[in-house]
mmCIF file of C-alpha atoms and ligand atoms in Angstrom:
data_model
loop_
_atom_site.group_PDB
_atom_site.id
_atom_site.type_symbol
_atom_site.label_atom_id
_atom_site.label_comp_id
_atom_site.label_asym_id
_atom_site.label_seq_id
_atom_site.Cartn_x
_atom_site.Cartn_y
_atom_site.Cartn_z
ATOM 1 C CA MET A 1 71.569 -87.999 151.471
ATOM 2 C CA LYS A 2 68.395 -86.751 149.846
ATOM 3 C CA ILE A 3 67.402 -83.390 148.405
ATOM 4 C CA ASP A 4 63.775 -83.281 147.242
ATOM 5 C CA GLY A 5 63.698 -87.063 147.258
ATOM 6 C CA ARG A 6 66.794 -87.467 145.060
ATOM 7 C CA HIS A 7 69.994 -88.945 146.469
ATOM 8 C CA TYR A 8 73.036 -86.706 146.270
ATOM 9 C CA ARG A 9 76.599 -86.925 147.362
ATOM 10 C CA SER A 10 78.480 -83.671 147.883
ATOM 11 C CA ILE A 11 80.855 -84.475 144.977
ATOM 12 C CA TRP A 12 80.488 -86.634 141.878
ATOM 13 C CA LEU A 13 82.019 -87.220 138.471
ATOM 14 C CA ASP A 14 80.307 -85.502 135.553
ATOM 15 C CA PRO A 15 78.927 -87.766 132.792
ATOM 16 C CA ASP A 16 81.896 -86.641 130.627
ATOM 17 C CA GLY A 17 84.073 -88.697 133.023
ATOM 18 C CA ALA A 18 86.577 -85.844 133.410
ATOM 19 C CA SER A 19 84.972 -82.905 135.198
ATOM 20 C CA VAL A 20 83.792 -83.041 138.778
ATOM 21 C CA ARG A 21 80.525 -81.627 140.141
ATOM 22 C CA VAL A 22 80.092 -80.113 143.564
ATOM 23 C CA ILE A 23 77.256 -78.310 145.335
ATOM 24 C CA ASP A 24 77.977 -74.576 145.697
ATOM 25 C CA GLN A 25 77.687 -74.289 149.473
ATOM 26 C CA THR A 26 77.999 -70.498 149.404
ATOM 27 C CA LYS A 27 74.507 -70.392 147.853
ATOM 28 C CA LEU A 28 72.774 -72.577 150.446
ATOM 29 C CA PRO A 29 70.214 -72.538 151.975
ATOM 30 C CA PHE A 30 68.648 -70.127 149.458
ATOM 31 C CA ALA A 31 69.599 -71.818 146.186
ATOM 32 C CA PHE A 32 70.726 -75.304 145.236
ATOM 33 C CA GLU A 33 73.331 -74.822 142.520
ATOM 34 C CA THR A 34 76.049 -77.152 141.352
ATOM 35 C CA ARG A 35 79.467 -76.153 140.004
ATOM 36 C CA ARG A 36 81.576 -77.952 137.447
ATOM 37 C CA LEU A 37 85.269 -78.199 138.282
ATOM 38 C CA SER A 38 87.260 -78.794 135.099
ATOM 39 C CA SER A 39 90.787 -77.757 135.997
ATOM 40 C CA LEU A 40 93.286 -77.584 138.828
ATOM 41 C CA GLU A 41 92.500 -73.878 139.175
ATOM 42 C CA ASP A 42 88.761 -74.641 139.549
ATOM 43 C CA ALA A 43 89.537 -77.053 142.392
ATOM 44 C CA VAL A 44 91.871 -74.559 144.094
ATOM 45 C CA VAL A 45 89.230 -71.811 143.929
ATOM 46 C CA ALA A 46 86.449 -74.143 145.123
ATOM 47 C CA ILE A 47 88.381 -75.018 148.292
ATOM 48 C CA ARG A 48 89.894 -71.582 148.900
ATOM 49 C CA ASP A 49 86.615 -69.693 148.461
ATOM 50 C CA MET A 50 84.654 -72.282 150.454
ATOM 51 C CA ILE A 51 82.355 -73.281 147.593
ATOM 52 C CA VAL A 52 83.150 -76.635 149.190
ATOM 53 C CA ARG A 53 84.106 -76.867 152.851
ATOM 54 C CA GLY A 54 84.261 -79.386 155.663
ATOM 55 C CA ALA A 55 87.417 -81.392 156.305
ATOM 56 C CA PRO A 56 86.590 -84.703 154.564
ATOM 57 C CA LEU A 57 85.047 -82.999 151.538
ATOM 58 C CA ILE A 58 88.023 -80.729 150.923
ATOM 59 C CA GLY A 59 90.192 -83.852 151.050
ATOM 60 C CA ALA A 60 88.112 -85.458 148.294
ATOM 61 C CA VAL A 61 88.145 -82.261 146.221
ATOM 62 C CA GLY A 62 91.923 -82.076 146.679
ATOM 63 C CA ALA A 63 92.360 -85.606 145.324
ATOM 64 C CA TYR A 64 90.141 -84.837 142.341
ATOM 65 C CA GLY A 65 92.121 -81.611 141.897
ATOM 66 C CA LEU A 66 95.269 -83.683 141.336
ATOM 67 C CA ALA A 67 93.369 -85.738 138.756
ATOM 68 C CA LEU A 68 92.199 -82.565 136.989
ATOM 69 C CA ALA A 69 95.796 -81.322 136.975
ATOM 70 C CA ALA A 70 96.963 -84.617 135.488
ATOM 71 C CA ARG A 71 94.743 -83.998 132.457
ATOM 72 C CA ASP A 72 97.158 -81.222 131.455
ATOM 73 C CA ALA A 73 100.450 -82.648 132.644
ATOM 74 C CA ALA A 74 101.330 -85.714 134.689
ATOM 75 C CA GLY A 75 105.090 -85.418 135.084
ATOM 76 C CA ASP A 76 106.693 -85.326 138.547
ATOM 77 C CA GLY A 77 107.144 -81.515 138.430
ATOM 78 C CA ALA A 78 103.536 -80.869 137.418
ATOM 79 C CA ILE A 79 102.253 -83.156 140.158
ATOM 80 C CA ALA A 80 104.431 -81.380 142.745
ATOM 81 C CA ARG A 81 103.129 -77.974 141.646
ATOM 82 C CA ALA A 82 99.506 -79.131 141.738
ATOM 83 C CA TYR A 83 100.040 -80.687 145.177
ATOM 84 C CA ASP A 84 101.425 -77.400 146.534
ATOM 85 C CA ALA A 85 98.682 -75.274 144.985
ATOM 86 C CA LEU A 86 95.967 -77.446 146.513
ATOM 87 C CA ASN A 87 97.674 -77.944 149.864
ATOM 88 C CA GLN A 88 98.028 -74.177 150.380
ATOM 89 C CA THR A 89 94.309 -73.462 150.014
ATOM 90 C CA ARG A 90 93.297 -74.107 153.622
ATOM 91 C CA PRO A 91 95.796 -74.856 156.382
ATOM 92 C CA THR A 92 93.901 -76.422 159.274
ATOM 93 C CA ALA A 93 91.908 -79.449 158.094
ATOM 94 C CA VAL A 94 94.421 -82.286 157.807
ATOM 95 C CA ASN A 95 92.207 -84.371 155.516
ATOM 96 C CA LEU A 96 93.420 -82.218 152.632
ATOM 97 C CA ARG A 97 97.073 -83.117 153.183
ATOM 98 C CA TRP A 98 96.115 -86.740 153.906
ATOM 99 C CA ALA A 99 94.229 -87.091 150.601
ATOM 100 C CA LEU A 100 96.917 -85.280 148.608
ATOM 101 C CA ASP A 101 99.673 -87.443 150.116
ATOM 102 C CA ARG A 102 97.745 -90.586 149.341
ATOM 103 C CA ALA A 103 96.933 -89.636 145.745
ATOM 104 C CA ARG A 104 100.444 -88.293 145.046
ATOM 105 C CA ALA A 105 102.067 -91.522 146.296
ATOM 106 C CA VAL A 106 99.975 -93.561 143.858
ATOM 107 C CA LEU A 107 100.816 -91.255 140.958
ATOM 108 C CA LEU A 108 104.540 -91.065 141.586
ATOM 109 C CA ALA A 109 104.771 -94.874 141.778
ATOM 110 C CA ALA A 110 103.254 -95.251 138.299
ATOM 111 C CA PRO A 111 104.592 -94.547 134.794
ATOM 112 C CA SER A 112 103.336 -91.195 133.488
ATOM 113 C CA THR A 113 101.193 -92.926 130.835
ATOM 114 C CA ARG A 114 99.006 -94.457 133.556
ATOM 115 C CA ARG A 115 98.870 -91.523 135.965
ATOM 116 C CA LEU A 116 95.704 -89.881 134.662
ATOM 117 C CA GLU A 117 93.639 -93.043 134.945
ATOM 118 C CA LEU A 118 95.096 -93.828 138.396
ATOM 119 C CA ALA A 119 94.489 -90.286 139.660
ATOM 120 C CA TYR A 120 90.760 -90.562 138.950
ATOM 121 C CA ALA A 121 90.599 -94.068 140.424
ATOM 122 C CA GLU A 122 92.310 -92.933 143.637
ATOM 123 C CA ALA A 123 90.141 -89.847 144.017
ATOM 124 C CA GLY A 124 87.058 -92.024 143.487
ATOM 125 C CA ALA A 125 88.310 -94.491 146.111
ATOM 126 C CA ILE A 126 88.939 -91.684 148.607
ATOM 127 C CA ALA A 127 85.403 -90.394 148.056
ATOM 128 C CA ASP A 128 83.798 -93.852 148.333
ATOM 129 C CA GLU A 129 85.780 -94.684 151.466
ATOM 130 C CA ASP A 130 84.787 -91.417 153.094
ATOM 131 C CA ALA A 131 81.113 -92.162 152.511
ATOM 132 C CA ALA A 132 81.556 -95.667 153.977
ATOM 133 C CA CYS A 133 83.528 -94.364 156.997
ATOM 134 C CA CYS A 134 80.901 -91.756 157.740
ATOM 135 C CA GLU A 135 78.116 -94.324 157.541
ATOM 136 C CA ALA A 136 80.028 -96.514 160.020
ATOM 137 C CA ILE A 137 80.528 -93.470 162.299
ATOM 138 C CA GLY A 138 76.759 -93.068 162.097
ATOM 139 C CA ASP A 139 76.163 -96.643 163.268
ATOM 140 C CA HIS A 140 78.589 -96.376 166.206
ATOM 141 C CA GLY A 141 77.347 -92.954 167.243
ATOM 142 C CA ALA A 142 73.671 -93.913 166.961
ATOM 143 C CA ALA A 143 74.243 -96.512 169.679
ATOM 144 C CA LEU A 144 75.299 -93.691 172.032
ATOM 145 C CA ILE A 145 72.128 -91.766 171.223
ATOM 146 C CA ARG A 146 69.997 -94.878 171.754
ATOM 147 C CA ASP A 147 71.681 -95.350 175.158
ATOM 148 C CA ALA A 148 70.868 -91.749 176.068
ATOM 149 C CA ALA A 149 67.253 -92.326 175.023
ATOM 150 C CA ALA A 150 67.098 -95.490 177.143
ATOM 151 C CA ARG A 151 68.466 -93.601 180.165
ATOM 152 C CA LYS A 152 65.623 -91.119 179.703
ATOM 153 C CA GLY A 153 63.034 -93.880 179.434
ATOM 154 C CA GLY A 154 62.435 -93.086 175.763
ATOM 155 C CA ALA A 155 61.885 -89.351 176.296
ATOM 156 C CA ARG A 156 63.212 -86.992 173.627
ATOM 157 C CA VAL A 157 67.016 -86.752 173.428
ATOM 158 C CA ASN A 158 68.403 -83.222 172.959
ATOM 159 C CA ILE A 159 71.701 -83.024 171.091
ATOM 160 C CA LEU A 160 73.786 -79.898 170.574
ATOM 161 C CA THR A 161 76.019 -79.568 167.508
ATOM 162 C CA HIS A 162 78.330 -76.836 166.246
ATOM 163 C CA CYS A 163 79.125 -75.776 162.664
ATOM 164 C CA ASN A 164 78.179 -78.151 159.850
ATOM 165 C CA ALA A 165 79.561 -81.637 160.161
ATOM 166 C CA GLY A 166 76.867 -83.193 158.025
ATOM 167 C CA TRP A 167 76.806 -84.809 154.608
ATOM 168 C CA LEU A 168 77.670 -81.497 152.944
ATOM 169 C CA ALA A 169 80.953 -81.422 154.891
ATOM 170 C CA THR A 170 81.863 -84.974 153.876
ATOM 171 C CA VAL A 171 81.107 -87.045 150.784
ATOM 172 C CA ASP A 172 77.943 -88.483 152.306
ATOM 173 C CA TRP A 173 76.276 -88.979 155.729
ATOM 174 C CA GLY A 174 78.510 -86.558 157.649
ATOM 175 C CA THR A 175 80.465 -87.085 160.854
ATOM 176 C CA ALA A 176 78.607 -85.443 163.763
ATOM 177 C CA LEU A 177 75.273 -85.632 161.945
ATOM 178 C CA ALA A 178 75.601 -89.252 160.780
ATOM 179 C CA PRO A 179 74.730 -90.692 164.231
ATOM 180 C CA ILE A 180 71.787 -88.293 164.380
ATOM 181 C CA TYR A 181 70.503 -89.418 160.966
ATOM 182 C CA LYS A 182 70.938 -93.075 161.850
ATOM 183 C CA ALA A 183 69.232 -92.722 165.240
ATOM 184 C CA ALA A 184 66.382 -90.650 163.808
ATOM 185 C CA ARG A 185 65.814 -93.180 161.017
ATOM 186 C CA ALA A 186 65.730 -95.933 163.659
ATOM 187 C CA GLY A 187 62.886 -94.124 165.382
ATOM 188 C CA VAL A 188 64.698 -92.499 168.333
ATOM 189 C CA ASP A 189 62.849 -89.344 169.409
ATOM 190 C CA LEU A 190 65.482 -86.611 169.170
ATOM 191 C CA HIS A 191 65.913 -82.903 168.708
ATOM 192 C CA VAL A 192 69.042 -80.981 167.670
ATOM 193 C CA TRP A 193 70.190 -77.622 169.000
ATOM 194 C CA VAL A 194 72.051 -76.045 166.076
ATOM 195 C CA ASP A 195 74.672 -73.412 166.936
ATOM 196 C CA GLU A 196 74.413 -70.714 164.265
ATOM 197 C CA THR A 197 78.254 -70.730 164.045
ATOM 198 C CA ARG A 198 79.297 -67.171 163.431
ATOM 199 C CA PRO A 199 80.897 -65.739 161.460
ATOM 200 C CA ARG A 200 80.081 -67.865 158.390
ATOM 201 C CA ASN A 201 76.948 -69.393 159.894
ATOM 202 C CA GLN A 202 77.470 -72.962 158.736
ATOM 203 C CA GLY A 203 75.035 -74.115 161.420
ATOM 204 C CA ALA A 204 72.235 -71.696 160.567
ATOM 205 C CA SER A 205 72.569 -72.136 156.816
ATOM 206 C CA LEU A 206 73.872 -75.676 156.208
ATOM 207 C CA THR A 207 73.076 -77.814 159.259
ATOM 208 C CA ALA A 208 69.548 -76.406 159.449
ATOM 209 C CA TYR A 209 69.155 -77.098 155.700
ATOM 210 C CA GLU A 210 70.339 -80.678 156.082
ATOM 211 C CA LEU A 211 68.238 -81.466 159.147
ATOM 212 C CA ALA A 212 65.131 -79.979 157.539
ATOM 213 C CA GLY A 213 65.790 -82.090 154.426
ATOM 214 C CA GLU A 214 65.966 -85.225 156.551
ATOM 215 C CA GLY A 215 62.937 -84.268 158.677
ATOM 216 C CA VAL A 216 64.900 -84.116 161.948
ATOM 217 C CA ALA A 217 63.503 -81.788 164.651
ATOM 218 C CA HIS A 218 65.926 -78.926 165.253
ATOM 219 C CA THR A 219 66.225 -75.380 166.596
ATOM 220 C CA VAL A 220 68.876 -72.836 165.630
ATOM 221 C CA ILE A 221 70.395 -70.975 168.575
ATOM 222 C CA ALA A 222 72.781 -68.048 168.864
ATOM 223 C CA ASP A 223 76.302 -69.282 169.511
ATOM 224 C CA ASN A 224 76.338 -68.094 173.110
ATOM 225 C CA THR A 225 73.256 -70.096 174.123
ATOM 226 C CA GLY A 226 74.708 -73.565 174.733
ATOM 227 C CA GLY A 227 76.003 -72.917 178.252
ATOM 228 C CA HIS A 228 72.595 -71.696 179.395
ATOM 229 C CA LEU A 229 70.855 -74.725 177.879
ATOM 230 C CA MET A 230 73.297 -77.110 179.525
ATOM 231 C CA GLN A 231 72.854 -75.470 182.956
ATOM 232 C CA HIS A 232 69.130 -76.052 182.659
ATOM 233 C CA GLY A 233 69.304 -79.722 181.659
ATOM 234 C CA LEU A 234 68.214 -79.039 178.089
ATOM 235 C CA VAL A 235 71.158 -80.790 176.416
ATOM 236 C CA ASP A 236 71.682 -84.548 176.846
ATOM 237 C CA LEU A 237 74.828 -84.737 174.755
ATOM 238 C CA CYS A 238 76.954 -82.743 172.326
ATOM 239 C CA ILE A 239 78.360 -84.125 169.070
ATOM 240 C CA VAL A 240 80.742 -82.132 166.896
ATOM 241 C CA GLY A 241 83.096 -82.928 164.020
ATOM 242 C CA SER A 242 86.807 -82.201 163.700
ATOM 243 C CA ASP A 243 89.244 -80.705 161.216
ATOM 244 C CA ARG A 244 92.312 -82.220 162.828
ATOM 245 C CA THR A 245 92.713 -84.378 165.917
ATOM 246 C CA THR A 246 96.134 -85.170 167.359
ATOM 247 C CA ARG A 247 97.344 -88.613 168.413
ATOM 248 C CA ALA A 248 96.789 -87.476 172.024
ATOM 249 C CA GLY A 249 93.126 -86.716 171.276
ATOM 250 C CA ASP A 250 93.226 -82.899 171.157
ATOM 251 C CA VAL A 251 90.430 -81.816 168.824
ATOM 252 C CA CYS A 252 90.637 -78.881 166.443
ATOM 253 C CA ASN A 253 87.249 -77.832 165.085
ATOM 254 C CA LYS A 254 85.283 -74.731 164.124
ATOM 255 C CA ILE A 255 85.853 -71.696 166.333
ATOM 256 C CA GLY A 256 83.567 -71.873 169.364
ATOM 257 C CA THR A 257 83.801 -75.635 169.820
ATOM 258 C CA TYR A 258 86.174 -75.221 172.791
ATOM 259 C CA LEU A 259 83.716 -73.017 174.686
ATOM 260 C CA LYS A 260 80.985 -75.615 174.198
ATOM 261 C CA ALA A 261 83.288 -78.339 175.490
ATOM 262 C CA LEU A 262 84.069 -76.261 178.590
ATOM 263 C CA ALA A 263 80.387 -75.696 179.245
ATOM 264 C CA ALA A 264 79.666 -79.396 178.716
ATOM 265 C CA HIS A 265 82.455 -80.366 181.128
ATOM 266 C CA ALA A 266 81.169 -77.934 183.775
ATOM 267 C CA ASN A 267 77.660 -79.335 183.479
ATOM 268 C CA ASP A 268 78.440 -83.081 183.165
ATOM 269 C CA VAL A 269 77.095 -83.215 179.620
ATOM 270 C CA PRO A 270 78.869 -85.830 177.440
ATOM 271 C CA PHE A 271 80.899 -84.185 174.675
ATOM 272 C CA TYR A 272 81.520 -86.470 171.683
ATOM 273 C CA VAL A 273 83.660 -85.827 168.614
ATOM 274 C CA ALA A 274 82.866 -87.790 165.442
ATOM 275 C CA LEU A 275 85.636 -88.184 162.877
ATOM 276 C CA PRO A 276 87.100 -90.554 160.294
ATOM 277 C CA ALA A 277 90.705 -91.809 160.476
ATOM 278 C CA SER A 278 91.657 -89.297 157.762
ATOM 279 C CA THR A 279 91.175 -86.482 160.319
ATOM 280 C CA PHE A 280 93.868 -87.767 162.709
ATOM 281 C CA ASP A 281 97.249 -86.106 162.549
ATOM 282 C CA TRP A 282 99.493 -88.824 163.960
ATOM 283 C CA ARG A 283 102.553 -86.574 163.670
ATOM 284 C CA ILE A 284 101.535 -84.264 166.506
ATOM 285 C CA ALA A 285 100.320 -84.573 170.101
ATOM 286 C CA ASP A 286 99.756 -81.041 171.406
ATOM 287 C CA GLY A 287 96.930 -79.496 169.425
ATOM 288 C CA VAL A 288 97.100 -76.049 171.004
ATOM 289 C CA LYS A 289 100.780 -75.620 170.195
ATOM 290 C CA GLU A 290 101.045 -77.527 166.936
ATOM 291 C CA ILE A 291 97.890 -77.123 164.842
ATOM 292 C CA PRO A 292 97.983 -74.167 162.426
ATOM 293 C CA ILE A 293 94.820 -72.106 162.887
ATOM 294 C CA GLU A 294 93.449 -70.542 159.721
ATOM 295 C CA GLU A 295 92.807 -66.817 160.055
ATOM 296 C CA ARG A 296 90.356 -65.465 157.528
ATOM 297 C CA ASP A 297 89.340 -62.010 156.370
ATOM 298 C CA GLY A 298 87.890 -59.771 159.088
ATOM 299 C CA ASP A 299 85.080 -58.874 156.671
ATOM 300 C CA GLU A 300 83.474 -62.208 157.519
ATOM 301 C CA VAL A 301 82.997 -60.852 161.055
ATOM 302 C CA THR A 302 82.012 -57.284 160.223
ATOM 303 C CA TYR A 303 79.535 -58.207 157.456
ATOM 304 C CA ILE A 304 76.677 -60.676 157.281
ATOM 305 C CA SER A 305 74.707 -61.987 154.285
ATOM 306 C CA GLY A 306 71.170 -63.241 154.047
ATOM 307 C CA ARG A 307 67.906 -63.058 152.146
ATOM 308 C CA ASP A 308 65.672 -60.083 152.856
ATOM 309 C CA ASP A 309 61.875 -60.214 152.828
ATOM 310 C CA THR A 310 61.738 -59.247 149.128
ATOM 311 C CA GLY A 311 63.774 -62.364 148.317
ATOM 312 C CA ALA A 312 66.978 -60.488 147.506
ATOM 313 C CA ILE A 313 70.306 -61.738 148.888
ATOM 314 C CA ARG A 314 71.992 -58.861 150.704
ATOM 315 C CA ARG A 315 75.316 -58.354 152.429
ATOM 316 C CA VAL A 316 75.223 -55.791 155.211
ATOM 317 C CA ARG A 317 77.800 -54.339 157.593
ATOM 318 C CA LEU A 318 77.318 -54.893 161.344
ATOM 319 C CA THR A 319 80.009 -52.614 162.742
ATOM 320 C CA PRO A 320 80.981 -48.958 162.417
ATOM 321 C CA ARG A 321 82.913 -48.379 159.203
ATOM 322 C CA GLY A 322 86.580 -49.229 159.669
ATOM 323 C CA THR A 323 86.150 -51.261 162.878
ATOM 324 C CA PRO A 324 89.016 -53.752 163.086
ATOM 325 C CA ALA A 325 88.141 -57.442 163.343
ATOM 326 C CA ARG A 326 90.086 -60.691 163.690
ATOM 327 C CA ASN A 327 88.664 -63.927 162.336
ATOM 328 C CA PHE A 328 90.160 -67.127 163.742
ATOM 329 C CA ALA A 329 88.403 -69.981 161.966
ATOM 330 C CA PHE A 330 89.162 -72.849 164.370
ATOM 331 C CA ASP A 331 90.047 -73.586 167.973
ATOM 332 C CA VAL A 332 91.427 -76.556 169.874
ATOM 333 C CA THR A 333 89.604 -78.494 172.559
ATOM 334 C CA PRO A 334 92.099 -80.330 174.779
ATOM 335 C CA ALA A 335 91.491 -84.086 175.019
ATOM 336 C CA ARG A 336 90.516 -83.895 178.703
ATOM 337 C CA TYR A 337 87.242 -82.219 177.737
ATOM 338 C CA VAL A 338 86.312 -84.874 175.165
ATOM 339 C CA THR A 339 84.153 -87.706 176.529
ATOM 340 C CA ALA A 340 84.916 -90.008 173.579
ATOM 341 C CA LEU A 341 85.787 -90.070 169.902
ATOM 342 C CA ILE A 342 83.380 -91.735 167.475
ATOM 343 C CA THR A 343 85.315 -93.241 164.570
ATOM 344 C CA GLU A 344 84.511 -95.684 161.781
ATOM 345 C CA ARG A 345 86.149 -98.415 163.887
ATOM 346 C CA GLY A 346 84.178 -97.684 167.018
ATOM 347 C CA VAL A 347 84.038 -95.374 170.020
ATOM 348 C CA CYS A 348 87.195 -94.774 172.044
ATOM 349 C CA ALA A 349 88.653 -92.504 174.702
ATOM 350 C CA ALA A 350 90.506 -89.397 173.531
ATOM 351 C CA ASN A 351 94.021 -90.505 174.397
ATOM 352 C CA GLU A 352 96.998 -91.986 172.592
ATOM 353 C CA ASP A 353 96.726 -95.527 174.026
ATOM 354 C CA ALA A 354 93.092 -95.887 173.089
ATOM 355 C CA LEU A 355 93.720 -94.460 169.628
ATOM 356 C CA ARG A 356 96.693 -96.728 168.942
ATOM 357 C CA ASN A 357 94.572 -99.699 170.031
ATOM 358 C CA LEU A 358 91.946 -98.798 167.461
ATOM 359 C CA PHE A 359 94.415 -97.802 164.719
ATOM 360 C CA PRO A 360 97.501 -100.004 165.320
ATOM 361 C CA GLU A 361 98.762 -99.357 161.799
ATOM 362 C CA ALA A 362 98.927 -95.572 162.340
ATOM 363 C CA ARG A 363 102.286 -94.016 161.552
ATOM 364 C CA GLY A 364 103.704 -90.508 161.928
ATOM 365 C CA ALA A 365 105.365 -90.348 165.326
HETATM 366 O O1 MRU B 1 85.454 -73.817 157.781
HETATM 367 P P1 MRU B 1 84.675 -75.051 157.481
HETATM 368 O O2 MRU B 1 83.248 -74.808 157.175
HETATM 369 O O3 MRU B 1 85.368 -75.904 156.436
HETATM 370 O O4 MRU B 1 84.739 -75.853 158.863
HETATM 371 C C1 MRU B 1 84.093 -77.085 158.972
HETATM 372 C C2 MRU B 1 84.139 -77.639 160.338
HETATM 373 O O5 MRU B 1 84.704 -77.054 161.240
HETATM 374 C C3 MRU B 1 83.559 -78.991 160.549
HETATM 375 O O6 MRU B 1 83.052 -79.126 161.856
HETATM 376 C C4 MRU B 1 84.670 -80.026 160.347
HETATM 377 O O7 MRU B 1 85.247 -79.885 159.075
HETATM 378 C C5 MRU B 1 84.195 -81.403 160.519
HETATM 379 S S1 MRU B 1 83.202 -81.832 159.137
HETATM 380 C C6 MRU B 1 82.827 -83.350 158.953
#
């Protein structure tokens, strides 16, 4: 997607052919800075500290992390250690494990003399495929938005989204935002309600940044606003992304997604989840019981950062000193609240039969 008229992906190979460049998402929307990742440790820190975030993107960074590790050592033991270091960075998004499994399998099947070259090729393929999948998700999802516009006789379509599931969260295009970009570029009149997404505010800082960059009409709302908007007919459909979706269609996504799905269900608002195949965890069915939910530092809840009117970036405390806080990063929306899944192969119901129809080759259970 474009920043100031120049096309960017969220990750690319440096001209030296060895280091990897990413956009430092902790600096957005106030500064556009890139970071060079030159070692396994750089990749681990980038994922762990959320310099990069979003399920598909951390998968791509994980695969490149294995390639960076292979620059130092490409024996079986070194690959196993790099795999573990990367896999432990964030527990919920399954794309990380998926990408690491895929890259590791290629490396272990090859003689050590070829592993470095193959590691870069596989990471590049994972990144390219993610961009292509997300563009296809955009095409399938845009048809749903066009249908909504037709039902309204061409009047403006209002879409609610949560967190950032845009091009910054993937390699390009995004998942939930790809249909919005495609529909907007095709001339559909639409407007996006952007949940701010406390505590890290991915909606307010990243989704708003992306939509502004693409010229899509949008309004940031406090996280608790969606139910009110839906009751008053101000949301035509919701589209969110996912960090892990089970073979039964249970959707794990950013904390707060479940409440939006409940409100959508109660108000007959379609609730769509956009995701590539790499986000399915075929090994598990019950998302509530089986998906590990990342719990992050309570400081993310008790403090907030932003730019003050002098232009300085400040971090301020919101609570009395010493107030305890818990910070669950994700929740699970049971499949019964999901109207449909939007994948690169098309739109399907959130249940095992429909998913196996679309992905007959899927293994894991
Ligand atoms: O904690 P984050 O910012 O990595 O969480 C991101 C999300 O929850 C996204 O909605 C999800 O990864 C889907 S992104 C295409």
